[in-house]
Amino acid sequence: MNTVTRPGLRERKKQRTRDALLRAALELFTTQGYEHTTVDEITEAVDVSQRTFFRYFAGKEDAAFAVQDLAHTRFAVAVRERPLDETPLEALRNAVLKDWDTIAEAVEQVVPIDLYLRMCRLTESTPALLAAHLRRSDEAGEEVARIIAEREGLDVDTDPRPRVAVAVFAGVIRVTERRWGLSEDLGATETRALTVRYLDAMGPVLAEKWRTG
Amino acid sequence: MNTVTRPGLRERKKQRTRDALLRAALELFTTQGYEHTTVDEITEAVDVSQRTFFRYFAGKEDAAFAVQDLAHTRFAVAVRERPLDETPLEALRNAVLKDWDTIAEAVEQVVPIDLYLRMCRLTESTPALLAAHLRRSDEAGEEVARIIAEREGLDVDTDPRPRVAVAVFAGVIRVTERRWGLSEDLGATETRALTVRYLDAMGPVLAEKWRTG
DNA sequence: AGGTTAGTGACAGTCACTGACAATTGACAA
DNA sequence: TTGTCAATTGTCAGTGACTGTCACTAACCT
């Protein structure tokens, strides 16, 4: 008798199964490695049939990126919410930074953050995962480019600037991603600072001569 | 009796097999689609065992990108050959443009250019291939970043600028790639011009306000 | 010519993923 | 409460990518 109709038992059960599968998958991936984890191992850990796994996730890869997708979606929303007086790159910059502070709790709703972070690192060192990650980022970038174009009242298929701006921005993000993913000792706070530094350094990099001689 | 020891019969036979497999693979991929082409179909077309295919290529994917890898390698060389008085981004820009004019014949040595171009378009519309392509590009970018760092006498692990510059540059290239891959009517010449335009527009994009209002 | 070695084919096995159908279980009305 | 409907799941069979192994053949070397 909830005023807000609570999802029925069926719905709740489904959610539990999905969560359990997701958590088991990430746990196994991060401890044994992605390639060395079979779907059977995941389903055995949750005690469902293999077929069920594929009903919840399009494939192994899809499970690996369920959380990452959440982050991408949130970022797109954050960009859409930026005030219109910011330039495109300002909007992108401020969107990441604002999102950064609240992303942790959003992730925690689904899986322990620690698990997510370990998964991110694994992505960087697993070719198959890195490939999938880059493609998903590319996709997310496309969406953001459309948002930027809309903000600026431009046609994304005529004017290249939205896509160029997003591509440039994504490139910088990728650098910090890599840096963070491969270094053992680099906390979230330091990485955030690094991101700011790189983004702010971007302008000069393009014009300046680097050599002091 | 060659002064330059010509590769033996064994070596030549191997090369022929590899070429035949590669050509058959690309031909089938581009006509039937990547996913709908089985390795068995490829090997049947060349009349070798399936096992042989996997001795020449690490997988289906590897065959699909054999030519693309050639292009990446050439680009890296082109960057290395740029005069030292060019700024990093100038060097990158001029390397693509210079390479552009000679890449065609280099490709033709291995497979018909037309086949290569069709393969590129297919990559853009096949998620699995796009993912693989982006990862390989990322890898190539890492190599180029090291070359740039060396040119400038910097340590790539300390100074982020080489990677940032390459990431930014790669982002722009990606935009033209996409544009070319998805439009039916866009020749190589027009695409080259587009690349120049985007690259040259990059600086302004980062600083300027876009809205005229 | 005869021994060595690289390249190949044949075969068996693993694993991701899919389609089809039957069994189960929550939802909902009589 | 009970029976019906529909959603979820399990089972089974099959495809296709990829790997290890081993015997065989053909090029290479002396």
mmCIF file with all atom_site columns, C-alpha atoms in Angstrom, chain A residues 84-89 127-128 130-132 134-135 138 142 146 148 151-152 154 157-158 160-165 167-168 171-172 174-175 178-179 198 202-203 205-211, chain B residues 84-89 127-128 130-132 134-135 138 142 146 148 151-152 154 157-158 160-165 167-168 171-172 174-175 178-179 198 202-203 205-211:
data_model
loop_
_atom_site.group_PDB
_atom_site.id
_atom_site.type_symbol
_atom_site.label_atom_id
_atom_site.label_alt_id
_atom_site.label_comp_id
_atom_site.label_asym_id
_atom_site.label_entity_id
_atom_site.label_seq_id
_atom_site.pdbx_PDB_ins_code
_atom_site.Cartn_x
_atom_site.Cartn_y
_atom_site.Cartn_z
_atom_site.occupancy
_atom_site.B_iso_or_equiv
_atom_site.pdbx_formal_charge
_atom_site.auth_seq_id
_atom_site.auth_comp_id
_atom_site.auth_asym_id
_atom_site.auth_atom_id
_atom_site.pdbx_PDB_model_num
ATOM 1  C CA . LEU A 1 84  ? 24.587 28.699 -21.662 1.00 0.00 ? 84  LEU A CA 1
ATOM 2  C CA . ASP A 1 85  ? 27.057 31.499 -21.101 1.00 0.00 ? 85  ASP A CA 1
ATOM 3  C CA . GLU A 1 86  ? 29.925 29.046 -20.828 1.00 0.00 ? 86  GLU A CA 1
ATOM 4  C CA . THR A 1 87  ? 31.910 28.345 -23.967 1.00 0.00 ? 87  THR A CA 1
ATOM 5  C CA . PRO A 1 88  ? 31.735 24.731 -25.162 1.00 0.00 ? 88  PRO A CA 1
ATOM 6  C CA . LEU A 1 89  ? 35.089 23.798 -23.709 1.00 0.00 ? 89  LEU A CA 1
ATOM 7  C CA . PRO A 1 127 ? 43.337 -5.113 -24.860 1.00 0.00 ? 127 PRO A CA 1
ATOM 8  C CA . ALA A 1 128 ? 39.842 -6.448 -25.450 1.00 0.00 ? 128 ALA A CA 1
ATOM 9  C CA . LEU A 1 130 ? 40.404 -1.203 -23.746 1.00 0.00 ? 130 LEU A CA 1
ATOM 10 C CA . ALA A 1 131 ? 39.028 -1.552 -27.265 1.00 0.00 ? 131 ALA A CA 1
ATOM 11 C CA . ALA A 1 132 ? 35.477 -1.804 -25.983 1.00 0.00 ? 132 ALA A CA 1
ATOM 12 C CA . LEU A 1 134 ? 37.356 3.364  -26.407 1.00 0.00 ? 134 LEU A CA 1
ATOM 13 C CA . ARG A 1 135 ? 34.418 2.550  -28.628 1.00 0.00 ? 135 ARG A CA 1
ATOM 14 C CA . ASP A 1 138 ? 33.587 7.419  -28.826 1.00 0.00 ? 138 ASP A CA 1
ATOM 15 C CA . GLU A 1 142 ? 29.072 11.595 -30.258 1.00 0.00 ? 142 GLU A CA 1
ATOM 16 C CA . ARG A 1 146 ? 25.125 16.698 -30.317 1.00 0.00 ? 146 ARG A CA 1
ATOM 17 C CA . ILE A 1 148 ? 27.057 20.960 -27.573 1.00 0.00 ? 148 ILE A CA 1
ATOM 18 C CA . ARG A 1 151 ? 23.546 24.478 -27.002 1.00 0.00 ? 151 ARG A CA 1
ATOM 19 C CA . GLU A 1 152 ? 25.227 26.553 -29.654 1.00 0.00 ? 152 GLU A CA 1
ATOM 20 C CA . LEU A 1 154 ? 24.486 24.527 -34.714 1.00 0.00 ? 154 LEU A CA 1
ATOM 21 C CA . ASP A 1 157 ? 26.487 17.474 -39.539 1.00 0.00 ? 157 ASP A CA 1
ATOM 22 C CA . THR A 1 158 ? 27.380 20.770 -41.131 1.00 0.00 ? 158 THR A CA 1
ATOM 23 C CA . PRO A 1 160 ? 32.590 20.321 -37.520 1.00 0.00 ? 160 PRO A CA 1
ATOM 24 C CA . ARG A 1 161 ? 33.380 22.384 -34.449 1.00 0.00 ? 161 ARG A CA 1
ATOM 25 C CA . PRO A 1 162 ? 31.221 20.542 -31.911 1.00 0.00 ? 162 PRO A CA 1
ATOM 26 C CA . ARG A 1 163 ? 32.790 17.225 -32.809 1.00 0.00 ? 163 ARG A CA 1
ATOM 27 C CA . VAL A 1 164 ? 36.260 18.683 -32.957 1.00 0.00 ? 164 VAL A CA 1
ATOM 28 C CA . ALA A 1 165 ? 35.852 20.288 -29.552 1.00 0.00 ? 165 ALA A CA 1
ATOM 29 C CA . ALA A 1 167 ? 37.305 15.020 -29.713 1.00 0.00 ? 167 ALA A CA 1
ATOM 30 C CA . VAL A 1 168 ? 39.967 17.353 -28.365 1.00 0.00 ? 168 VAL A CA 1
ATOM 31 C CA . GLY A 1 171 ? 41.723 13.210 -26.011 1.00 0.00 ? 171 GLY A CA 1
ATOM 32 C CA . VAL A 1 172 ? 42.825 15.032 -22.911 1.00 0.00 ? 172 VAL A CA 1
ATOM 33 C CA . ARG A 1 174 ? 42.053 9.842  -22.277 1.00 0.00 ? 174 ARG A CA 1
ATOM 34 C CA . VAL A 1 175 ? 45.542 10.944 -21.283 1.00 0.00 ? 175 VAL A CA 1
ATOM 35 C CA . ARG A 1 178 ? 45.756 6.276  -19.023 1.00 0.00 ? 178 ARG A CA 1
ATOM 36 C CA . ARG A 1 179 ? 47.984 7.942  -16.525 1.00 0.00 ? 179 ARG A CA 1
ATOM 37 C CA . TYR A 1 198 ? 45.922 19.120 -18.384 1.00 0.00 ? 198 TYR A CA 1
ATOM 38 C CA . MET A 1 202 ? 45.632 22.472 -23.500 1.00 0.00 ? 202 MET A CA 1
ATOM 39 C CA . GLY A 1 203 ? 45.381 25.931 -24.999 1.00 0.00 ? 203 GLY A CA 1
ATOM 40 C CA . VAL A 1 205 ? 50.126 23.359 -25.904 1.00 0.00 ? 205 VAL A CA 1
ATOM 41 C CA . LEU A 1 206 ? 48.600 24.098 -29.251 1.00 0.00 ? 206 LEU A CA 1
ATOM 42 C CA . ALA A 1 207 ? 50.296 27.404 -29.893 1.00 0.00 ? 207 ALA A CA 1
ATOM 43 C CA . GLU A 1 208 ? 53.506 27.576 -27.943 1.00 0.00 ? 208 GLU A CA 1
ATOM 44 C CA . LYS A 1 209 ? 56.940 26.393 -28.863 1.00 0.00 ? 209 LYS A CA 1
ATOM 45 C CA . TRP A 1 210 ? 58.043 23.871 -26.256 1.00 0.00 ? 210 TRP A CA 1
ATOM 46 C CA . ARG A 1 211 ? 61.764 24.021 -26.485 1.00 0.00 ? 211 ARG A CA 1
ATOM 47 C CA . LEU B 1 84  ? 63.161 19.601 -35.958 1.00 0.00 ? 84  LEU B CA 1
ATOM 48 C CA . ASP B 1 85  ? 62.258 23.243 -36.415 1.00 0.00 ? 85  ASP B CA 1
ATOM 49 C CA . GLU B 1 86  ? 58.589 22.379 -36.743 1.00 0.00 ? 86  GLU B CA 1
ATOM 50 C CA . THR B 1 87  ? 56.457 22.573 -33.619 1.00 0.00 ? 87  THR B CA 1
ATOM 51 C CA . PRO B 1 88  ? 54.948 19.249 -32.534 1.00 0.00 ? 88  PRO B CA 1
ATOM 52 C CA . LEU B 1 89  ? 51.568 19.982 -34.006 1.00 0.00 ? 89  LEU B CA 1
ATOM 53 C CA . PRO B 1 127 ? 31.027 -1.986 -33.741 1.00 0.00 ? 127 PRO B CA 1
ATOM 54 C CA . ALA B 1 128 ? 33.513 -4.793 -33.213 1.00 0.00 ? 128 ALA B CA 1
ATOM 55 C CA . LEU B 1 130 ? 35.418 0.186  -34.730 1.00 0.00 ? 130 LEU B CA 1
ATOM 56 C CA . ALA B 1 131 ? 36.453 -0.861 -31.241 1.00 0.00 ? 131 ALA B CA 1
ATOM 57 C CA . ALA B 1 132 ? 39.495 -2.673 -32.536 1.00 0.00 ? 132 ALA B CA 1
ATOM 58 C CA . LEU B 1 134 ? 40.195 2.766  -31.934 1.00 0.00 ? 134 LEU B CA 1
ATOM 59 C CA . ARG B 1 135 ? 42.408 0.634  -29.759 1.00 0.00 ? 135 ARG B CA 1
ATOM 60 C CA . ASP B 1 138 ? 45.369 4.585  -29.412 1.00 0.00 ? 138 ASP B CA 1
ATOM 61 C CA . GLU B 1 142 ? 51.278 6.212  -27.865 1.00 0.00 ? 142 GLU B CA 1
ATOM 62 C CA . ARG B 1 146 ? 57.114 8.936  -27.672 1.00 0.00 ? 146 ARG B CA 1
ATOM 63 C CA . ILE B 1 148 ? 57.372 13.663 -30.279 1.00 0.00 ? 148 ILE B CA 1
ATOM 64 C CA . ARG B 1 151 ? 62.111 15.210 -30.751 1.00 0.00 ? 151 ARG B CA 1
ATOM 65 C CA . GLU B 1 152 ? 61.539 17.739 -28.033 1.00 0.00 ? 152 GLU B CA 1
ATOM 66 C CA . LEU B 1 154 ? 61.221 15.458 -23.043 1.00 0.00 ? 154 LEU B CA 1
ATOM 67 C CA . ASP B 1 157 ? 56.171 9.951  -18.422 1.00 0.00 ? 157 ASP B CA 1
ATOM 68 C CA . THR B 1 158 ? 56.862 13.241 -16.723 1.00 0.00 ? 158 THR B CA 1
ATOM 69 C CA . PRO B 1 160 ? 52.070 15.339 -20.334 1.00 0.00 ? 160 PRO B CA 1
ATOM 70 C CA . ARG B 1 161 ? 52.349 17.630 -23.334 1.00 0.00 ? 161 ARG B CA 1
ATOM 71 C CA . PRO B 1 162 ? 53.453 15.100 -25.944 1.00 0.00 ? 162 PRO B CA 1
ATOM 72 C CA . ARG B 1 163 ? 50.532 12.820 -25.126 1.00 0.00 ? 163 ARG B CA 1
ATOM 73 C CA . VAL B 1 164 ? 48.101 15.710 -24.922 1.00 0.00 ? 164 VAL B CA 1
ATOM 74 C CA . ALA B 1 165 ? 49.231 17.052 -28.278 1.00 0.00 ? 165 ALA B CA 1
ATOM 75 C CA . ALA B 1 167 ? 45.528 13.040 -28.280 1.00 0.00 ? 167 ALA B CA 1
ATOM 76 C CA . VAL B 1 168 ? 44.232 16.365 -29.537 1.00 0.00 ? 168 VAL B CA 1
ATOM 77 C CA . GLY B 1 171 ? 40.818 13.547 -32.001 1.00 0.00 ? 171 GLY B CA 1
ATOM 78 C CA . VAL B 1 172 ? 40.691 15.761 -35.042 1.00 0.00 ? 172 VAL B CA 1
ATOM 79 C CA . ARG B 1 174 ? 39.022 10.810 -35.844 1.00 0.00 ? 174 ARG B CA 1
ATOM 80 C CA . VAL B 1 175 ? 36.422 13.406 -36.770 1.00 0.00 ? 175 VAL B CA 1
ATOM 81 C CA . ARG B 1 178 ? 34.126 9.423  -39.187 1.00 0.00 ? 178 ARG B CA 1
ATOM 82 C CA . ARG B 1 179 ? 32.916 11.991 -41.616 1.00 0.00 ? 179 ARG B CA 1
ATOM 83 C CA . TYR B 1 198 ? 39.820 20.933 -39.421 1.00 0.00 ? 198 TYR B CA 1
ATOM 84 C CA . MET B 1 202 ? 41.573 23.637 -34.201 1.00 0.00 ? 202 MET B CA 1
ATOM 85 C CA . GLY B 1 203 ? 43.376 26.546 -32.612 1.00 0.00 ? 203 GLY B CA 1
ATOM 86 C CA . VAL B 1 205 ? 37.986 26.415 -31.712 1.00 0.00 ? 205 VAL B CA 1
ATOM 87 C CA . LEU B 1 206 ? 39.678 26.281 -28.360 1.00 0.00 ? 206 LEU B CA 1
ATOM 88 C CA . ALA B 1 207 ? 39.657 29.980 -27.615 1.00 0.00 ? 207 ALA B CA 1
ATOM 89 C CA . GLU B 1 208 ? 36.857 31.649 -29.501 1.00 0.00 ? 208 GLU B CA 1
ATOM 90 C CA . LYS B 1 209 ? 33.270 32.121 -28.577 1.00 0.00 ? 209 LYS B CA 1
ATOM 91 C CA . TRP B 1 210 ? 31.146 30.454 -31.254 1.00 0.00 ? 210 TRP B CA 1
ATOM 92 C CA . ARG B 1 211 ? 27.891 32.292 -30.974 1.00 0.00 ? 211 ARG B CA 1
#
